[in-house]
Amino acid sequence: GESVGLHLPTLSVQEGDNSIINCAYSNSASDYFIWYKQESGKGPQFIIDIRSNMDKRQGQRVTVLLNKTVKHLSLQIAATQPGDSAVYFCAGGGDMRFGAGTRLTVKP
Amino acid sequence: DAGVIQSPRHEVTEMGQEVTLRCKPISGHNSLFWYRQTMMRGLELLIYFNNNVPIDDSGMPEDRFSAKMPNASFSTLKIQPSEPRDSAVYFCASRLFGTGRTGELFFGEGSRLTVL
């Protein structure tokens, strides 16, 4: 199965700044990766996905980068807002195993 | 549309009692996942089903845990007997999985279990 992990357990940014959350994976056979956001008291929710044949994918205020050479994913959030405060997870492969997550705190 | 529905939302029980958690996936989804979340261990995959068939149960902690999916619209996770270390939030998630799909997961709101 997929093994994913996060570089940092917590990240604190100022409102309006850009945030970068990183994730490493071990299974090179993964066809895709997904980023989820979990707000307090709720289940994780889908943010954005990327297929393994892509290097970059953009959504609304979010960009995911995939570096297959070093088996690394990142989630970039532009103009971070207080509502972005949550725990962020990456998950990969068909069986959807999650890493530890990164807690993002946005300071006003 | 209704999302993934879990019950109960909260359960407090005593050590040794049987606990049954229930999940109704989104209609039409063909994969169902059970996760356990704690501060110490994060979000752990316990078991998942494709088309009602268990595919990987390697995350199930011990024989005290069992999961069933008798049909496409219902699944249970049972703990018997329960222990204090089983205290956690248990999430059920479903997705539509198949060729060409990345299959994002849709999570329920979770069942918070406290074993005294």
Tab-separated table of N, CA, C and O in Angstrom, chain A residues 31-83:
chain	number	residue	atom	x	y	z
A	31	ASP	N	-1.112	5.949	-9.198
A	31	ASP	CA	-1.600	6.614	-10.405
A	31	ASP	C	-2.011	8.057	-10.144
A	31	ASP	O	-2.081	8.857	-11.078
A	32	TYR	N	-2.289	8.360	-8.900
A	32	TYR	CA	-2.767	9.700	-8.594
A	32	TYR	C	-2.583	9.979	-7.112
A	32	TYR	O	-2.363	9.054	-6.312
A	33	PHE	N	-2.722	11.240	-6.777
A	33	PHE	CA	-2.637	11.688	-5.391
A	33	PHE	C	-3.728	12.718	-5.158
A	33	PHE	O	-4.118	13.449	-6.066
A	34	ILE	N	-4.191	12.745	-3.928
A	34	ILE	CA	-5.277	13.662	-3.583
A	34	ILE	C	-4.918	14.409	-2.301
A	34	ILE	O	-4.362	13.807	-1.370
A	35	TRP	N	-5.240	15.671	-2.260
A	35	TRP	CA	-5.120	16.476	-1.043
A	35	TRP	C	-6.502	16.652	-0.427
A	35	TRP	O	-7.477	16.944	-1.133
A	36	TYR	N	-6.533	16.491	0.911
A	36	TYR	CA	-7.759	16.679	1.667
A	36	TYR	C	-7.529	17.734	2.751
A	36	TYR	O	-6.424	17.880	3.273
A	37	LYS	N	-8.626	18.388	3.117
A	37	LYS	CA	-8.623	19.376	4.193
A	37	LYS	C	-9.595	18.898	5.260
A	37	LYS	O	-10.735	18.536	4.949
A	38	GLN	N	-9.139	18.884	6.521
A	38	GLN	CA	-10.007	18.480	7.609
A	38	GLN	C	-10.135	19.615	8.615
A	38	GLN	O	-9.174	19.958	9.304
A	39	GLU	N	-11.327	20.158	8.709
A	39	GLU	CA	-11.604	21.183	9.702
A	39	GLU	C	-12.010	20.512	11.010
A	39	GLU	O	-12.442	19.356	11.017
A	40	SER	N	-11.889	21.248	12.074
A	40	SER	CA	-12.145	20.698	13.397
A	40	SER	C	-13.555	20.126	13.502
A	40	SER	O	-14.533	20.784	13.145
A	41	GLY	N	-13.640	18.887	13.965
A	41	GLY	CA	-14.927	18.252	14.181
A	41	GLY	C	-15.587	17.688	12.931
A	41	GLY	O	-16.725	17.225	12.995
A	42	LYS	N	-14.866	17.714	11.818
A	42	LYS	CA	-15.441	17.228	10.567
A	42	LYS	C	-14.553	16.162	9.947
A	42	LYS	O	-13.405	15.981	10.346
A	43	GLY	N	-15.095	15.472	8.961
A	43	GLY	CA	-14.297	14.537	8.198
A	43	GLY	C	-13.503	15.263	7.130
A	43	GLY	O	-13.811	16.404	6.766
A	44	PRO	N	-12.451	14.635	6.634
A	44	PRO	CA	-11.657	15.266	5.566
A	44	PRO	C	-12.499	15.533	4.322
A	44	PRO	O	-13.414	14.778	4.002
A	45	GLN	N	-12.155	16.602	3.623
A	45	GLN	CA	-12.851	16.950	2.386
A	45	GLN	C	-11.846	17.130	1.262
A	45	GLN	O	-10.757	17.692	1.466
A	46	PHE	N	-12.224	16.694	0.098
A	46	PHE	CA	-11.396	16.780	-1.102
A	46	PHE	C	-11.065	18.232	-1.441
A	46	PHE	O	-11.927	19.109	-1.375
A	47	ILE	N	-9.784	18.471	-1.773
A	47	ILE	CA	-9.394	19.794	-2.253
A	47	ILE	C	-9.061	19.725	-3.731
A	47	ILE	O	-9.636	20.428	-4.555
A	48	ILE	N	-8.102	18.874	-4.055
A	48	ILE	CA	-7.598	18.805	-5.422
A	48	ILE	C	-6.861	17.492	-5.613
A	48	ILE	O	-6.343	16.920	-4.643
A	49	ASP	N	-6.836	17.010	-6.836
A	49	ASP	CA	-6.085	15.790	-7.109
A	49	ASP	C	-5.126	16.034	-8.276
A	49	ASP	O	-5.209	17.028	-8.972
A	50	ILE	N	-4.210	15.096	-8.428
A	50	ILE	CA	-3.270	15.175	-9.547
A	50	ILE	C	-2.902	13.763	-9.981
A	50	ILE	O	-2.668	12.886	-9.151
A	51	ARG	N	-2.902	13.548	-11.264
A	51	ARG	CA	-2.511	12.234	-11.785
A	51	ARG	C	-0.989	12.161	-11.877
A	51	ARG	O	-0.313	13.181	-11.992
A	52	SER	N	-0.491	10.963	-11.867
A	52	SER	CA	0.956	10.778	-11.820
A	52	SER	C	1.644	11.210	-13.113
A	52	SER	O	2.866	11.381	-13.141
A	53	ASN	N	0.887	11.406	-14.197
A	53	ASN	CA	1.496	11.848	-15.456
A	53	ASN	C	1.501	13.379	-15.583
A	53	ASN	O	1.807	13.924	-16.635
A	54	MET	N	1.160	14.055	-14.495
A	54	MET	CA	1.151	15.510	-14.467
A	54	MET	C	2.204	16.008	-13.476
A	54	MET	O	2.558	15.304	-12.521
A	55	ASP	N	2.677	17.229	-13.697
A	55	ASP	CA	3.615	17.852	-12.773
A	55	ASP	C	2.952	18.916	-11.916
A	55	ASP	O	3.418	19.245	-10.834
A	56	LYS	N	1.866	19.448	-12.441
A	56	LYS	CA	1.243	20.592	-11.780
A	56	LYS	C	-0.232	20.614	-12.109
A	56	LYS	O	-0.640	20.274	-13.218
A	57	ARG	N	-0.998	21.015	-11.119
A	57	ARG	CA	-2.418	21.223	-11.364
A	57	ARG	C	-2.889	22.384	-10.505
A	57	ARG	O	-2.543	22.461	-9.323
A	58	GLN	N	-3.697	23.244	-11.101
A	58	GLN	CA	-4.164	24.422	-10.376
A	58	GLN	C	-5.651	24.380	-10.173
A	58	GLN	O	-6.409	23.942	-11.034
A	59	GLY	N	-6.045	24.856	-8.986
A	59	GLY	CA	-7.454	25.024	-8.701
A	59	GLY	C	-7.684	26.456	-8.268
A	59	GLY	O	-6.868	27.340	-8.552
A	60	GLN	N	-8.750	26.666	-7.543
A	60	GLN	CA	-9.014	28.012	-7.056
A	60	GLN	C	-8.150	28.284	-5.828
A	60	GLN	O	-8.319	27.676	-4.788
A	61	ARG	N	-7.195	29.152	-5.965
A	61	ARG	CA	-6.237	29.523	-4.907
A	61	ARG	C	-5.306	28.389	-4.492
A	61	ARG	O	-4.461	28.570	-3.626
A	62	VAL	N	-5.448	27.217	-5.022
A	62	VAL	CA	-4.569	26.109	-4.674
A	62	VAL	C	-3.867	25.557	-5.907
A	62	VAL	O	-4.435	25.534	-6.997
A	63	THR	N	-2.634	25.121	-5.679
A	63	THR	CA	-1.833	24.504	-6.730
A	63	THR	C	-1.154	23.287	-6.126
A	63	THR	O	-0.610	23.370	-5.019
A	64	VAL	N	-1.186	22.182	-6.827
A	64	VAL	CA	-0.460	21.002	-6.374
A	64	VAL	C	0.671	20.735	-7.355
A	64	VAL	O	0.477	20.793	-8.566
A	65	LEU	N	1.840	20.486	-6.820
A	65	LEU	CA	3.017	20.155	-7.605
A	65	LEU	C	3.444	18.732	-7.288
A	65	LEU	O	3.437	18.316	-6.129
A	66	LEU	N	3.817	18.005	-8.319
A	66	LEU	CA	4.258	16.622	-8.159
A	66	LEU	C	5.657	16.473	-8.737
A	66	LEU	O	5.888	16.758	-9.918
A	67	ASN	N	6.578	16.032	-7.919
A	67	ASN	CA	7.942	15.779	-8.364
A	67	ASN	C	8.206	14.287	-8.223
A	67	ASN	O	8.491	13.791	-7.129
A	68	LYS	N	8.088	13.586	-9.319
A	68	LYS	CA	8.217	12.125	-9.281
A	68	LYS	C	9.660	11.691	-9.059
A	68	LYS	O	9.911	10.592	-8.562
A	69	THR	N	10.584	12.533	-9.404
A	69	THR	CA	11.999	12.175	-9.242
A	69	THR	C	12.342	11.964	-7.773
A	69	THR	O	13.044	11.013	-7.418
A	70	VAL	N	11.835	12.858	-6.928
A	70	VAL	CA	12.119	12.759	-5.492
A	70	VAL	C	10.902	12.300	-4.699
A	70	VAL	O	10.917	12.319	-3.471
A	71	LYS	N	9.854	11.899	-5.417
A	71	LYS	CA	8.638	11.378	-4.773
A	71	LYS	C	8.083	12.375	-3.764
A	71	LYS	O	7.896	12.062	-2.572
A	72	HIS	N	7.786	13.547	-4.252
A	72	HIS	CA	7.377	14.631	-3.381
A	72	HIS	C	6.176	15.371	-3.966
A	72	HIS	O	6.094	15.605	-5.180
A	73	LEU	N	5.261	15.697	-3.093
A	73	LEU	CA	4.069	16.481	-3.442
A	73	LEU	C	4.064	17.746	-2.615
A	73	LEU	O	4.489	17.726	-1.452
A	74	SER	N	3.511	18.800	-3.164
A	74	SER	CA	3.278	19.985	-2.358
A	74	SER	C	1.935	20.599	-2.716
A	74	SER	O	1.453	20.468	-3.844
A	75	LEU	N	1.356	21.223	-1.716
A	75	LEU	CA	0.103	21.950	-1.886
A	75	LEU	C	0.388	23.401	-1.576
A	75	LEU	O	0.846	23.718	-0.479
A	76	GLN	N	0.136	24.265	-2.526
A	76	GLN	CA	0.353	25.695	-2.332
A	76	GLN	C	-1.007	26.377	-2.247
A	76	GLN	O	-1.860	26.176	-3.114
A	77	ILE	N	-1.174	27.176	-1.209
A	77	ILE	CA	-2.399	27.941	-1.028
A	77	ILE	C	-2.040	29.410	-1.153
A	77	ILE	O	-1.204	29.918	-0.391
A	78	ALA	N	-2.656	30.083	-2.084
A	78	ALA	CA	-2.374	31.498	-2.301
A	78	ALA	C	-3.256	32.362	-1.403
A	78	ALA	O	-4.414	32.020	-1.132
A	79	ALA	N	-2.690	33.459	-0.945
A	79	ALA	CA	-3.451	34.424	-0.133
A	79	ALA	C	-4.236	33.713	0.959
A	79	ALA	O	-5.463	33.779	1.028
A	80	THR	N	-3.508	33.039	1.834
A	80	THR	CA	-4.130	32.208	2.868
A	80	THR	C	-5.090	33.013	3.729
A	80	THR	O	-4.796	34.135	4.143
A	81	GLN	N	-6.237	32.416	3.996
A	81	GLN	CA	-7.296	33.067	4.763
A	81	GLN	C	-7.542	32.304	6.060
A	81	GLN	O	-7.226	31.114	6.154
A	82	PRO	N	-8.149	32.945	7.050
A	82	PRO	CA	-8.445	32.236	8.316
A	82	PRO	C	-9.236	30.950	8.093
A	82	PRO	O	-9.047	29.964	8.811
A	83	GLY	N	-10.100	30.928	7.094
A	83	GLY	CA	-10.879	29.731	6.801
A	83	GLY	C	-10.060	28.576	6.265
A	83	GLY	O	-10.556	27.451	6.166
